[in-house]
């Protein structure tokens, strides 16, 4: 199978009750429900699930300022949220918004012969957008699951999804993703 799901930044620093840089509270549970269902479904049919998380170094002053030190490497905020279903240990840290900034992720996807990337997670206007756009640049077919991404507001999420759609990213509902990709 040439598909992989990238689960981006579902970390305590963004979705826990005491998150330093939280997404919109009302988006968290519905997003987690969709992401966890997709992870279980992907795992059951042999689609690799890849977890990616922000881990900013203390010396990354600007990144830490912009993210309110929400995902400082080694901090609780950088940990994946305990409500996220984990089916493996395929985890890649990043210290930039684009998941492909980690060359080990790129090598992993090449080794698996992945051609189709499905993106879920946080933040629609940040890491999701950066990773999706770089996926296209790298010649992947990319799908962002609109009801399985979150943002600081509904309007930012919708604006980001609309923008990505104009750039060649397929925007799908979680109930459609596997049907569209596998058929």
PDB file of C-alpha atoms in Angstrom:
ATOM      1  CA  UNK A   1       0.000   0.000   0.000  1.00  0.00           C
ATOM      2  CA  UNK A   2       1.401   3.415  -0.912  1.00  0.00           C
ATOM      3  CA  UNK A   3      -0.535   5.477   1.666  1.00  0.00           C
ATOM      4  CA  UNK A   4       0.524   6.823   5.075  1.00  0.00           C
ATOM      5  CA  UNK A   5      -1.315   8.905   7.647  1.00  0.00           C
ATOM      6  CA  UNK A   6       0.629  11.738   9.247  1.00  0.00           C
ATOM      7  CA  UNK A   7      -0.750  12.644  12.673  1.00  0.00           C
ATOM      8  CA  UNK A   8       0.576  16.133  13.354  1.00  0.00           C
ATOM      9  CA  UNK A   9       1.172  17.770  16.710  1.00  0.00           C
ATOM     10  CA  UNK A  10      -1.610  16.316  18.849  1.00  0.00           C
ATOM     11  CA  UNK A  11       0.345  17.326  21.919  1.00  0.00           C
ATOM     12  CA  UNK A  12      -0.487  18.392  25.445  1.00  0.00           C
ATOM     13  CA  UNK A  13       0.816  21.907  24.848  1.00  0.00           C
ATOM     14  CA  UNK A  14      -1.992  22.446  22.331  1.00  0.00           C
ATOM     15  CA  UNK A  15      -5.009  20.418  23.502  1.00  0.00           C
ATOM     16  CA  UNK A  16      -4.720  19.775  27.241  1.00  0.00           C
ATOM     17  CA  UNK A  17      -6.729  21.746  29.777  1.00  0.00           C
ATOM     18  CA  UNK A  18      -3.655  23.803  30.648  1.00  0.00           C
ATOM     19  CA  UNK A  19      -2.296  24.148  27.087  1.00  0.00           C
ATOM     20  CA  UNK A  20      -0.041  27.150  26.567  1.00  0.00           C
ATOM     21  CA  UNK A  21      -1.164  27.561  22.933  1.00  0.00           C
ATOM     22  CA  UNK A  22      -4.579  25.894  22.698  1.00  0.00           C
ATOM     23  CA  UNK A  23      -6.709  25.145  19.703  1.00  0.00           C
ATOM     24  CA  UNK A  24     -10.400  26.062  19.938  1.00  0.00           C
ATOM     25  CA  UNK A  25     -11.756  23.976  22.841  1.00  0.00           C
ATOM     26  CA  UNK A  26     -14.902  22.915  20.977  1.00  0.00           C
ATOM     27  CA  UNK A  27     -12.793  21.434  18.158  1.00  0.00           C
ATOM     28  CA  UNK A  28     -10.702  19.125  20.350  1.00  0.00           C
ATOM     29  CA  UNK A  29     -13.043  16.210  21.120  1.00  0.00           C
ATOM     30  CA  UNK A  30     -14.575  15.947  17.619  1.00  0.00           C
ATOM     31  CA  UNK A  31     -11.092  16.115  16.075  1.00  0.00           C
ATOM     32  CA  UNK A  32      -9.726  13.453  18.444  1.00  0.00           C
ATOM     33  CA  UNK A  33     -12.689  11.191  17.767  1.00  0.00           C
ATOM     34  CA  UNK A  34     -12.146  11.385  13.995  1.00  0.00           C
ATOM     35  CA  UNK A  35      -8.360  11.026  14.239  1.00  0.00           C
ATOM     36  CA  UNK A  36      -8.557   8.022  16.569  1.00  0.00           C
ATOM     37  CA  UNK A  37     -11.139   6.307  14.378  1.00  0.00           C
ATOM     38  CA  UNK A  38      -8.945   6.856  11.315  1.00  0.00           C
ATOM     39  CA  UNK A  39      -5.852   5.568  13.138  1.00  0.00           C
ATOM     40  CA  UNK A  40      -7.658   2.373  14.136  1.00  0.00           C
ATOM     41  CA  UNK A  41      -9.049   1.886  10.642  1.00  0.00           C
ATOM     42  CA  UNK A  42      -5.669   2.528   8.986  1.00  0.00           C
ATOM     43  CA  UNK A  43      -3.914   0.149  11.349  1.00  0.00           C
ATOM     44  CA  UNK A  44      -6.490  -2.573  10.690  1.00  0.00           C
ATOM     45  CA  UNK A  45      -5.859  -2.452   6.916  1.00  0.00           C
ATOM     46  CA  UNK A  46      -2.088  -2.044   7.050  1.00  0.00           C
ATOM     47  CA  UNK A  47      -1.743   1.669   6.325  1.00  0.00           C
ATOM     48  CA  UNK A  48       1.247   3.100   8.206  1.00  0.00           C
ATOM     49  CA  UNK A  49       0.373   5.637  10.891  1.00  0.00           C
ATOM     50  CA  UNK A  50       3.119   8.164  11.554  1.00  0.00           C
ATOM     51  CA  UNK A  51       3.103  10.469  14.576  1.00  0.00           C
ATOM     52  CA  UNK A  52       4.859  13.818  14.300  1.00  0.00           C
ATOM     53  CA  UNK A  53       5.384  16.281  17.124  1.00  0.00           C
ATOM     54  CA  UNK A  54       6.872  19.701  17.706  1.00  0.00           C
ATOM     55  CA  UNK A  55       9.952  19.688  19.900  1.00  0.00           C
ATOM     56  CA  UNK A  56      11.528  23.120  19.941  1.00  0.00           C
ATOM     57  CA  UNK A  57      15.048  23.522  21.311  1.00  0.00           C
ATOM     58  CA  UNK A  58      15.498  26.147  24.062  1.00  0.00           C
ATOM     59  CA  UNK A  59      17.759  28.137  21.698  1.00  0.00           C
ATOM     60  CA  UNK A  60      14.880  28.535  19.193  1.00  0.00           C
ATOM     61  CA  UNK A  61      13.864  31.809  20.781  1.00  0.00           C
ATOM     62  CA  UNK A  62      11.482  32.972  18.037  1.00  0.00           C
ATOM     63  CA  UNK A  63       9.709  29.618  17.680  1.00  0.00           C
ATOM     64  CA  UNK A  64       9.334  29.359  21.443  1.00  0.00           C
ATOM     65  CA  UNK A  65       8.035  32.902  21.658  1.00  0.00           C
ATOM     66  CA  UNK A  66       5.494  32.333  18.884  1.00  0.00           C
ATOM     67  CA  UNK A  67       4.311  29.050  20.412  1.00  0.00           C
ATOM     68  CA  UNK A  68       4.372  30.346  24.005  1.00  0.00           C
ATOM     69  CA  UNK A  69       6.871  27.590  24.882  1.00  0.00           C
ATOM     70  CA  UNK A  70       4.050  25.101  24.378  1.00  0.00           C
ATOM     71  CA  UNK A  71       6.240  22.353  22.907  1.00  0.00           C
ATOM     72  CA  UNK A  72       9.663  22.919  24.389  1.00  0.00           C
ATOM     73  CA  UNK A  73      11.766  19.786  23.879  1.00  0.00           C
ATOM     74  CA  UNK A  74      11.551  17.604  26.990  1.00  0.00           C
ATOM     75  CA  UNK A  75       8.561  19.459  28.425  1.00  0.00           C
ATOM     76  CA  UNK A  76       5.170  17.992  29.214  1.00  0.00           C
ATOM     77  CA  UNK A  77       3.679  20.185  26.488  1.00  0.00           C
ATOM     78  CA  UNK A  78       5.758  18.406  23.848  1.00  0.00           C
ATOM     79  CA  UNK A  79       4.332  14.996  24.802  1.00  0.00           C
ATOM     80  CA  UNK A  80       1.652  13.439  22.640  1.00  0.00           C
ATOM     81  CA  UNK A  81      -1.724  13.756  24.337  1.00  0.00           C
ATOM     82  CA  UNK A  82      -2.767  10.616  26.218  1.00  0.00           C
ATOM     83  CA  UNK A  83      -6.181  10.602  24.480  1.00  0.00           C
ATOM     84  CA  UNK A  84      -4.497   9.997  21.126  1.00  0.00           C
ATOM     85  CA  UNK A  85      -4.596   6.341  20.056  1.00  0.00           C
ATOM     86  CA  UNK A  86      -1.092   4.962  19.596  1.00  0.00           C
ATOM     87  CA  UNK A  87      -0.747   1.877  17.420  1.00  0.00           C
ATOM     88  CA  UNK A  88       3.033   1.968  16.978  1.00  0.00           C
ATOM     89  CA  UNK A  89       6.188   3.876  17.856  1.00  0.00           C
ATOM     90  CA  UNK A  90       6.665   5.593  14.486  1.00  0.00           C
ATOM     91  CA  UNK A  91       7.292   9.046  15.929  1.00  0.00           C
ATOM     92  CA  UNK A  92       9.277  11.847  14.336  1.00  0.00           C
ATOM     93  CA  UNK A  93      10.103  15.073  16.129  1.00  0.00           C
ATOM     94  CA  UNK A  94      10.337  18.353  14.268  1.00  0.00           C
ATOM     95  CA  UNK A  95      11.405  21.840  15.217  1.00  0.00           C
ATOM     96  CA  UNK A  96       9.821  23.634  12.269  1.00  0.00           C
ATOM     97  CA  UNK A  97       6.224  23.756  11.116  1.00  0.00           C
ATOM     98  CA  UNK A  98       6.840  21.457   8.142  1.00  0.00           C
ATOM     99  CA  UNK A  99       7.000  17.774   9.128  1.00  0.00           C
ATOM    100  CA  UNK A 100       9.383  17.135   6.231  1.00  0.00           C
ATOM    101  CA  UNK A 101      12.011  19.210   8.012  1.00  0.00           C
ATOM    102  CA  UNK A 102      12.881  15.909   9.717  1.00  0.00           C
ATOM    103  CA  UNK A 103      14.940  13.968   7.166  1.00  0.00           C
ATOM    104  CA  UNK A 104      14.265  10.711   9.041  1.00  0.00           C
ATOM    105  CA  UNK A 105      10.550  11.090   8.219  1.00  0.00           C
ATOM    106  CA  UNK A 106      11.415  11.570   4.561  1.00  0.00           C
ATOM    107  CA  UNK A 107      13.592   8.428   4.622  1.00  0.00           C
ATOM    108  CA  UNK A 108      10.862   6.435   6.378  1.00  0.00           C
ATOM    109  CA  UNK A 109       8.243   7.394   3.772  1.00  0.00           C
ATOM    110  CA  UNK A 110      10.621   6.601   0.902  1.00  0.00           C
ATOM    111  CA  UNK A 111      11.439   3.203   2.423  1.00  0.00           C
ATOM    112  CA  UNK A 112       7.699   2.444   2.651  1.00  0.00           C
ATOM    113  CA  UNK A 113       7.246   3.632  -0.963  1.00  0.00           C
ATOM    114  CA  UNK A 114       4.554   6.078   0.146  1.00  0.00           C
ATOM    115  CA  UNK A 115       3.030   8.184  -2.613  1.00  0.00           C
ATOM    116  CA  UNK A 116      -0.178   9.335  -0.883  1.00  0.00           C
ATOM    117  CA  UNK A 117      -0.083  11.348   2.323  1.00  0.00           C
ATOM    118  CA  UNK A 118      -3.152  11.808   4.530  1.00  0.00           C
ATOM    119  CA  UNK A 119      -2.777  14.604   7.089  1.00  0.00           C
ATOM    120  CA  UNK A 120      -4.684  15.024  10.348  1.00  0.00           C
ATOM    121  CA  UNK A 121      -3.949  17.076  13.445  1.00  0.00           C
ATOM    122  CA  UNK A 122      -2.892  20.619  14.320  1.00  0.00           C
ATOM    123  CA  UNK A 123      -2.846  23.552  13.367  1.00  0.00           C
ATOM    124  CA  UNK A 124      -4.748  23.838  10.095  1.00  0.00           C
ATOM    125  CA  UNK A 125      -3.159  27.191   9.262  1.00  0.00           C
ATOM    126  CA  UNK A 126       0.299  26.231  10.527  1.00  0.00           C
ATOM    127  CA  UNK A 127       1.887  22.799  10.512  1.00  0.00           C
ATOM    128  CA  UNK A 128      -0.926  21.122   8.561  1.00  0.00           C
ATOM    129  CA  UNK A 129      -0.681  23.723   5.782  1.00  0.00           C
ATOM    130  CA  UNK A 130       3.140  23.756   5.719  1.00  0.00           C
ATOM    131  CA  UNK A 131       3.337  19.966   5.555  1.00  0.00           C
ATOM    132  CA  UNK A 132       0.574  19.672   2.953  1.00  0.00           C
ATOM    133  CA  UNK A 133       2.150  22.251   0.658  1.00  0.00           C
ATOM    134  CA  UNK A 134       5.587  20.653   0.948  1.00  0.00           C
ATOM    135  CA  UNK A 135       3.992  17.253   0.257  1.00  0.00           C
ATOM    136  CA  UNK A 136       2.869  18.601  -3.105  1.00  0.00           C
ATOM    137  CA  UNK A 137       6.303  20.080  -3.786  1.00  0.00           C
ATOM    138  CA  UNK A 138       7.755  16.631  -3.086  1.00  0.00           C
ATOM    139  CA  UNK A 139       5.327  15.059  -5.599  1.00  0.00           C
ATOM    140  CA  UNK A 140       3.093  13.278  -3.087  1.00  0.00           C
ATOM    141  CA  UNK A 141      -0.644  13.153  -3.550  1.00  0.00           C
ATOM    142  CA  UNK A 142      -1.950  14.810  -0.397  1.00  0.00           C
ATOM    143  CA  UNK A 143      -5.251  14.747   1.419  1.00  0.00           C
ATOM    144  CA  UNK A 144      -6.083  16.863   4.431  1.00  0.00           C
ATOM    145  CA  UNK A 145      -8.973  15.508   6.471  1.00  0.00           C
ATOM    146  CA  UNK A 146     -11.046  18.606   7.175  1.00  0.00           C
ATOM    147  CA  UNK A 147     -12.972  17.261  10.159  1.00  0.00           C
ATOM    148  CA  UNK A 148      -9.804  15.759  11.663  1.00  0.00           C
ATOM    149  CA  UNK A 149      -7.785  18.972  11.877  1.00  0.00           C
ATOM    150  CA  UNK A 150      -8.121  21.768  14.406  1.00  0.00           C
ATOM    151  CA  UNK A 151      -7.172  25.413  14.718  1.00  0.00           C
ATOM    152  CA  UNK A 152      -7.519  28.394  17.041  1.00  0.00           C
ATOM    153  CA  UNK A 153     -10.887  29.199  15.462  1.00  0.00           C
ATOM    154  CA  UNK A 154     -13.439  27.815  13.041  1.00  0.00           C
ATOM    155  CA  UNK A 155     -12.810  30.669  10.615  1.00  0.00           C
ATOM    156  CA  UNK A 156      -9.035  30.054  10.553  1.00  0.00           C
ATOM    157  CA  UNK A 157      -9.587  26.335   9.982  1.00  0.00           C
ATOM    158  CA  UNK A 158     -12.068  26.933   7.156  1.00  0.00           C
ATOM    159  CA  UNK A 159      -9.930  29.618   5.522  1.00  0.00           C
ATOM    160  CA  UNK A 160      -6.880  27.354   5.644  1.00  0.00           C
ATOM    161  CA  UNK A 161      -8.736  24.366   4.203  1.00  0.00           C
ATOM    162  CA  UNK A 162     -10.156  26.508   1.408  1.00  0.00           C
ATOM    163  CA  UNK A 163      -6.675  27.865   0.621  1.00  0.00           C
ATOM    164  CA  UNK A 164      -5.129  24.378   0.576  1.00  0.00           C
ATOM    165  CA  UNK A 165      -7.873  23.241  -1.791  1.00  0.00           C
ATOM    166  CA  UNK A 166      -6.793  25.926  -4.265  1.00  0.00           C
ATOM    167  CA  UNK A 167      -3.217  24.602  -4.143  1.00  0.00           C
ATOM    168  CA  UNK A 168      -4.019  21.040  -5.187  1.00  0.00           C
ATOM    169  CA  UNK A 169      -4.614  19.499  -1.774  1.00  0.00           C
ATOM    170  CA  UNK A 170      -7.647  17.205  -1.614  1.00  0.00           C
ATOM    171  CA  UNK A 171      -9.872  18.154   1.330  1.00  0.00           C
ATOM    172  CA  UNK A 172     -11.956  15.197   2.477  1.00  0.00           C
ATOM    173  CA  UNK A 173     -14.269  14.295   5.319  1.00  0.00           C
ATOM    174  CA  UNK A 174     -12.995  11.485   7.561  1.00  0.00           C
ATOM    175  CA  UNK A 175     -15.847   9.227   6.433  1.00  0.00           C
ATOM    176  CA  UNK A 176     -14.649   9.498   2.795  1.00  0.00           C
ATOM    177  CA  UNK A 177     -10.891   9.251   3.072  1.00  0.00           C
ATOM    178  CA  UNK A 178     -10.304   5.534   2.804  1.00  0.00           C
ATOM    179  CA  UNK A 179     -12.960   5.045   0.113  1.00  0.00           C
ATOM    180  CA  UNK A 180     -11.377   7.738  -2.080  1.00  0.00           C
ATOM    181  CA  UNK A 181      -7.785   6.650  -1.527  1.00  0.00           C
ATOM    182  CA  UNK A 182      -8.215   2.905  -1.789  1.00  0.00           C
ATOM    183  CA  UNK A 183     -10.489   2.945  -4.823  1.00  0.00           C
TER     184      UNK A 183
END
